Amino acid sequence: MRSIRFTLPAAAALTVALGLGAPIAHAAVPQASAACDTATSKANQAQADSDAAASDLKKQEEAGGHPGKAEEDNAATLANDAALATTDAQRVCGGTSPVGPMKTGVGSTSEGSNAASLATGAGLIGAAGIGVMVMRRRRADSQV
């Protein structure tokens, strides 16, 4: 019985840790701060620069010109910079998380975790472990 005596407090501690830790980890609130405003304005400026470069290339092609490699590279670099700035703004500002079904399957894990579900799952795992230990102990006693 000594092994069960040590297992029950460990299972209880694990259940409490998961029950209390999940809401704290999930409670990250998006920050509307100066850093978010700065990142958003940088993303908007980068997107405007990228759109202007793409527009210049299109105008040059419509006028019968042929843009050079440097102009095309500049437009590609500005488009990449705009994508990076937008991603950085989303990271800094937070508040955006994937929603809806995934394209490769049904459902999504983007809705967050439920503390009650985590605690229940940890309790079931602990109960299964205790059950296995009891059965092994009974089996060992009956073989003597």
PDB file of C-alpha atoms in Angstrom:
ATOM      1  CA  MET A   1       0.000   0.000   0.000  1.00  0.00           C
ATOM      2  CA  ARG A   2       2.973   2.245   0.301  1.00  0.00           C
ATOM      3  CA  SER A   3       3.000   2.969  -3.455  1.00  0.00           C
ATOM      4  CA  ILE A   4      -0.633   4.143  -3.435  1.00  0.00           C
ATOM      5  CA  ARG A   5       0.023   6.397  -0.460  1.00  0.00           C
ATOM      6  CA  PHE A   6       2.622   8.282  -2.511  1.00  0.00           C
ATOM      7  CA  THR A   7       0.609   8.254  -5.721  1.00  0.00           C
ATOM      8  CA  LEU A   8      -2.575   9.894  -4.423  1.00  0.00           C
ATOM      9  CA  PRO A   9      -0.903  13.168  -3.315  1.00  0.00           C
ATOM     10  CA  ALA A  10       1.044  13.303  -6.573  1.00  0.00           C
ATOM     11  CA  ALA A  11      -2.152  12.844  -8.616  1.00  0.00           C
ATOM     12  CA  ALA A  12      -3.928  15.485  -6.533  1.00  0.00           C
ATOM     13  CA  ALA A  13      -1.037  17.931  -6.967  1.00  0.00           C
ATOM     14  CA  LEU A  14      -1.011  17.333 -10.724  1.00  0.00           C
ATOM     15  CA  THR A  15      -4.758  17.912 -10.937  1.00  0.00           C
ATOM     16  CA  VAL A  16      -4.526  21.151  -8.950  1.00  0.00           C
ATOM     17  CA  ALA A  17      -1.542  22.358 -10.990  1.00  0.00           C
ATOM     18  CA  LEU A  18      -3.322  21.740 -14.279  1.00  0.00           C
ATOM     19  CA  GLY A  19      -6.575  23.228 -13.001  1.00  0.00           C
ATOM     20  CA  LEU A  20      -4.915  26.428 -11.826  1.00  0.00           C
ATOM     21  CA  GLY A  21      -2.241  26.724 -14.495  1.00  0.00           C
ATOM     22  CA  ALA A  22      -4.438  26.500 -17.574  1.00  0.00           C
ATOM     23  CA  PRO A  23      -6.603  29.584 -16.850  1.00  0.00           C
ATOM     24  CA  ILE A  24      -3.532  31.639 -15.954  1.00  0.00           C
ATOM     25  CA  ALA A  25      -1.774  30.674 -19.170  1.00  0.00           C
ATOM     26  CA  HIS A  26      -4.913  31.315 -21.199  1.00  0.00           C
ATOM     27  CA  ALA A  27      -5.588  34.711 -19.606  1.00  0.00           C
ATOM     28  CA  ALA A  28      -3.079  36.595 -21.770  1.00  0.00           C
ATOM     29  CA  VAL A  29      -5.021  39.749 -22.655  1.00  0.00           C
ATOM     30  CA  PRO A  30      -4.138  41.617 -25.851  1.00  0.00           C
ATOM     31  CA  GLN A  31      -2.400  44.869 -25.091  1.00  0.00           C
ATOM     32  CA  ALA A  32      -3.433  48.099 -26.760  1.00  0.00           C
ATOM     33  CA  SER A  33      -0.227  49.955 -26.036  1.00  0.00           C
ATOM     34  CA  ALA A  34       2.260  52.318 -27.595  1.00  0.00           C
ATOM     35  CA  ALA A  35       4.188  49.327 -28.921  1.00  0.00           C
ATOM     36  CA  CYS A  36       1.046  48.104 -30.680  1.00  0.00           C
ATOM     37  CA  ASP A  37       0.371  51.537 -32.177  1.00  0.00           C
ATOM     38  CA  THR A  38       3.976  51.797 -33.389  1.00  0.00           C
ATOM     39  CA  ALA A  39       3.904  48.316 -34.940  1.00  0.00           C
ATOM     40  CA  THR A  40       0.568  49.025 -36.628  1.00  0.00           C
ATOM     41  CA  SER A  41       1.774  52.307 -38.115  1.00  0.00           C
ATOM     42  CA  LYS A  42       4.964  50.606 -39.383  1.00  0.00           C
ATOM     43  CA  ALA A  43       2.857  47.869 -40.973  1.00  0.00           C
ATOM     44  CA  ASN A  44       0.568  50.427 -42.625  1.00  0.00           C
ATOM     45  CA  GLN A  45       3.555  52.400 -43.952  1.00  0.00           C
ATOM     46  CA  ALA A  46       5.243  49.251 -45.269  1.00  0.00           C
ATOM     47  CA  GLN A  47       2.021  48.202 -47.009  1.00  0.00           C
ATOM     48  CA  ALA A  48       1.662  51.681 -48.571  1.00  0.00           C
ATOM     49  CA  ASP A  49       5.273  51.528 -49.821  1.00  0.00           C
ATOM     50  CA  SER A  50       4.683  48.072 -51.281  1.00  0.00           C
ATOM     51  CA  ASP A  51       1.459  49.168 -52.992  1.00  0.00           C
ATOM     52  CA  ALA A  52       3.198  52.241 -54.452  1.00  0.00           C
ATOM     53  CA  ALA A  53       6.054  50.140 -55.870  1.00  0.00           C
ATOM     54  CA  ALA A  54       3.604  47.634 -57.384  1.00  0.00           C
ATOM     55  CA  SER A  55       1.577  50.486 -58.854  1.00  0.00           C
ATOM     56  CA  ASP A  56       4.707  52.043 -60.399  1.00  0.00           C
ATOM     57  CA  LEU A  57       5.656  48.709 -61.989  1.00  0.00           C
ATOM     58  CA  LYS A  58       2.145  48.293 -63.393  1.00  0.00           C
ATOM     59  CA  LYS A  59       2.102  51.831 -64.813  1.00  0.00           C
ATOM     60  CA  GLN A  60       5.488  51.277 -66.434  1.00  0.00           C
ATOM     61  CA  GLU A  61       4.323  48.023 -68.045  1.00  0.00           C
ATOM     62  CA  GLU A  62       1.053  49.595 -69.254  1.00  0.00           C
ATOM     63  CA  ALA A  63       3.023  52.412 -70.864  1.00  0.00           C
ATOM     64  CA  GLY A  64       4.950  49.843 -72.892  1.00  0.00           C
ATOM     65  CA  GLY A  65       8.082  49.883 -70.755  1.00  0.00           C
ATOM     66  CA  HIS A  66       9.991  46.968 -69.375  1.00  0.00           C
ATOM     67  CA  PRO A  67      10.929  47.243 -65.713  1.00  0.00           C
ATOM     68  CA  GLY A  68      14.455  46.233 -64.866  1.00  0.00           C
ATOM     69  CA  LYS A  69      15.595  43.540 -62.456  1.00  0.00           C
ATOM     70  CA  ALA A  70      16.392  46.117 -59.756  1.00  0.00           C
ATOM     71  CA  GLU A  71      12.862  47.564 -59.892  1.00  0.00           C
ATOM     72  CA  GLU A  72      11.278  44.107 -59.692  1.00  0.00           C
ATOM     73  CA  ASP A  73      13.570  43.143 -56.804  1.00  0.00           C
ATOM     74  CA  ASN A  74      12.689  46.382 -55.006  1.00  0.00           C
ATOM     75  CA  ALA A  75       8.951  45.671 -55.360  1.00  0.00           C
ATOM     76  CA  ALA A  76       9.441  42.092 -54.118  1.00  0.00           C
ATOM     77  CA  THR A  77      11.519  43.295 -51.144  1.00  0.00           C
ATOM     78  CA  LEU A  78       8.903  45.901 -50.224  1.00  0.00           C
ATOM     79  CA  ALA A  79       6.129  43.283 -50.441  1.00  0.00           C
ATOM     80  CA  ASN A  80       8.142  40.980 -48.154  1.00  0.00           C
ATOM     81  CA  ASP A  81       8.808  43.841 -45.720  1.00  0.00           C
ATOM     82  CA  ALA A  82       5.075  44.626 -45.636  1.00  0.00           C
ATOM     83  CA  ALA A  83       4.246  41.000 -44.840  1.00  0.00           C
ATOM     84  CA  LEU A  84       6.851  40.919 -42.069  1.00  0.00           C
ATOM     85  CA  ALA A  85       5.643  44.201 -40.581  1.00  0.00           C
ATOM     86  CA  THR A  86       2.037  42.974 -40.610  1.00  0.00           C
ATOM     87  CA  THR A  87       3.039  39.745 -38.878  1.00  0.00           C
ATOM     88  CA  ASP A  88       5.046  41.692 -36.311  1.00  0.00           C
ATOM     89  CA  ALA A  89       2.078  43.987 -35.640  1.00  0.00           C
ATOM     90  CA  GLN A  90      -0.204  40.991 -35.112  1.00  0.00           C
ATOM     91  CA  ARG A  91       2.326  39.453 -32.717  1.00  0.00           C
ATOM     92  CA  VAL A  92       2.797  42.671 -30.718  1.00  0.00           C
ATOM     93  CA  CYS A  93      -0.890  43.611 -30.566  1.00  0.00           C
ATOM     94  CA  GLY A  94      -2.224  40.122 -30.009  1.00  0.00           C
ATOM     95  CA  GLY A  95      -5.935  39.548 -30.126  1.00  0.00           C
ATOM     96  CA  THR A  96      -5.840  37.571 -33.350  1.00  0.00           C
ATOM     97  CA  SER A  97      -6.201  33.840 -33.161  1.00  0.00           C
ATOM     98  CA  PRO A  98      -7.231  31.315 -35.774  1.00  0.00           C
ATOM     99  CA  VAL A  99     -10.976  30.696 -35.862  1.00  0.00           C
ATOM    100  CA  GLY A 100     -13.005  28.110 -37.703  1.00  0.00           C
ATOM    101  CA  PRO A 101     -12.341  24.701 -39.146  1.00  0.00           C
ATOM    102  CA  MET A 102      -8.954  23.716 -40.451  1.00  0.00           C
ATOM    103  CA  LYS A 103      -8.563  23.114 -44.165  1.00  0.00           C
ATOM    104  CA  THR A 104      -6.999  19.692 -43.618  1.00  0.00           C
ATOM    105  CA  GLY A 105      -9.639  18.294 -41.309  1.00  0.00           C
ATOM    106  CA  VAL A 106     -12.715  18.913 -39.268  1.00  0.00           C
ATOM    107  CA  GLY A 107     -12.675  21.234 -36.283  1.00  0.00           C
ATOM    108  CA  SER A 108     -10.021  23.345 -34.680  1.00  0.00           C
ATOM    109  CA  THR A 109      -8.122  23.667 -31.423  1.00  0.00           C
ATOM    110  CA  SER A 110      -8.096  27.451 -31.601  1.00  0.00           C
ATOM    111  CA  GLU A 111     -10.925  27.987 -29.114  1.00  0.00           C
ATOM    112  CA  GLY A 112      -8.642  27.567 -26.104  1.00  0.00           C
ATOM    113  CA  SER A 113      -8.575  25.019 -23.337  1.00  0.00           C
ATOM    114  CA  ASN A 114     -11.115  24.446 -20.616  1.00  0.00           C
ATOM    115  CA  ALA A 115      -9.733  24.112 -17.075  1.00  0.00           C
ATOM    116  CA  ALA A 116     -12.503  21.702 -16.086  1.00  0.00           C
ATOM    117  CA  SER A 117     -11.694  19.424 -19.022  1.00  0.00           C
ATOM    118  CA  LEU A 118      -8.005  19.461 -18.181  1.00  0.00           C
ATOM    119  CA  ALA A 119      -8.681  18.677 -14.519  1.00  0.00           C
ATOM    120  CA  THR A 120     -11.082  15.885 -15.442  1.00  0.00           C
ATOM    121  CA  GLY A 121      -8.573  14.389 -17.859  1.00  0.00           C
ATOM    122  CA  ALA A 122      -5.774  14.541 -15.306  1.00  0.00           C
ATOM    123  CA  GLY A 123      -8.063  12.936 -12.714  1.00  0.00           C
ATOM    124  CA  LEU A 124      -8.976  10.126 -15.109  1.00  0.00           C
ATOM    125  CA  ILE A 125      -5.317   9.492 -15.903  1.00  0.00           C
ATOM    126  CA  GLY A 126      -4.524   9.438 -12.195  1.00  0.00           C
ATOM    127  CA  ALA A 127      -7.434   7.066 -11.478  1.00  0.00           C
ATOM    128  CA  ALA A 128      -6.298   4.761 -14.282  1.00  0.00           C
ATOM    129  CA  GLY A 129      -2.776   4.733 -12.854  1.00  0.00           C
ATOM    130  CA  ILE A 130      -4.081   3.915  -9.384  1.00  0.00           C
ATOM    131  CA  GLY A 131      -6.283   1.167 -10.829  1.00  0.00           C
ATOM    132  CA  VAL A 132      -3.326  -0.390 -12.623  1.00  0.00           C
ATOM    133  CA  MET A 133      -1.275  -0.311  -9.427  1.00  0.00           C
ATOM    134  CA  VAL A 134      -4.089  -1.937  -7.401  1.00  0.00           C
ATOM    135  CA  MET A 135      -4.544  -4.661  -9.999  1.00  0.00           C
ATOM    136  CA  ARG A 136      -0.814  -5.382 -10.099  1.00  0.00           C
ATOM    137  CA  ARG A 137      -0.681  -5.553  -6.313  1.00  0.00           C
ATOM    138  CA  ARG A 138      -3.632  -7.969  -6.212  1.00  0.00           C
ATOM    139  CA  ARG A 139      -1.995 -10.070  -8.895  1.00  0.00           C
ATOM    140  CA  ALA A 140       1.300 -10.147  -7.005  1.00  0.00           C
ATOM    141  CA  ASP A 141      -0.499 -11.151  -3.755  1.00  0.00           C
ATOM    142  CA  SER A 142      -2.405 -13.978  -5.453  1.00  0.00           C
ATOM    143  CA  GLN A 143       0.764 -15.488  -6.956  1.00  0.00           C
ATOM    144  CA  VAL A 144       2.448 -15.996  -3.585  1.00  0.00           C
TER     145      VAL A 144
END
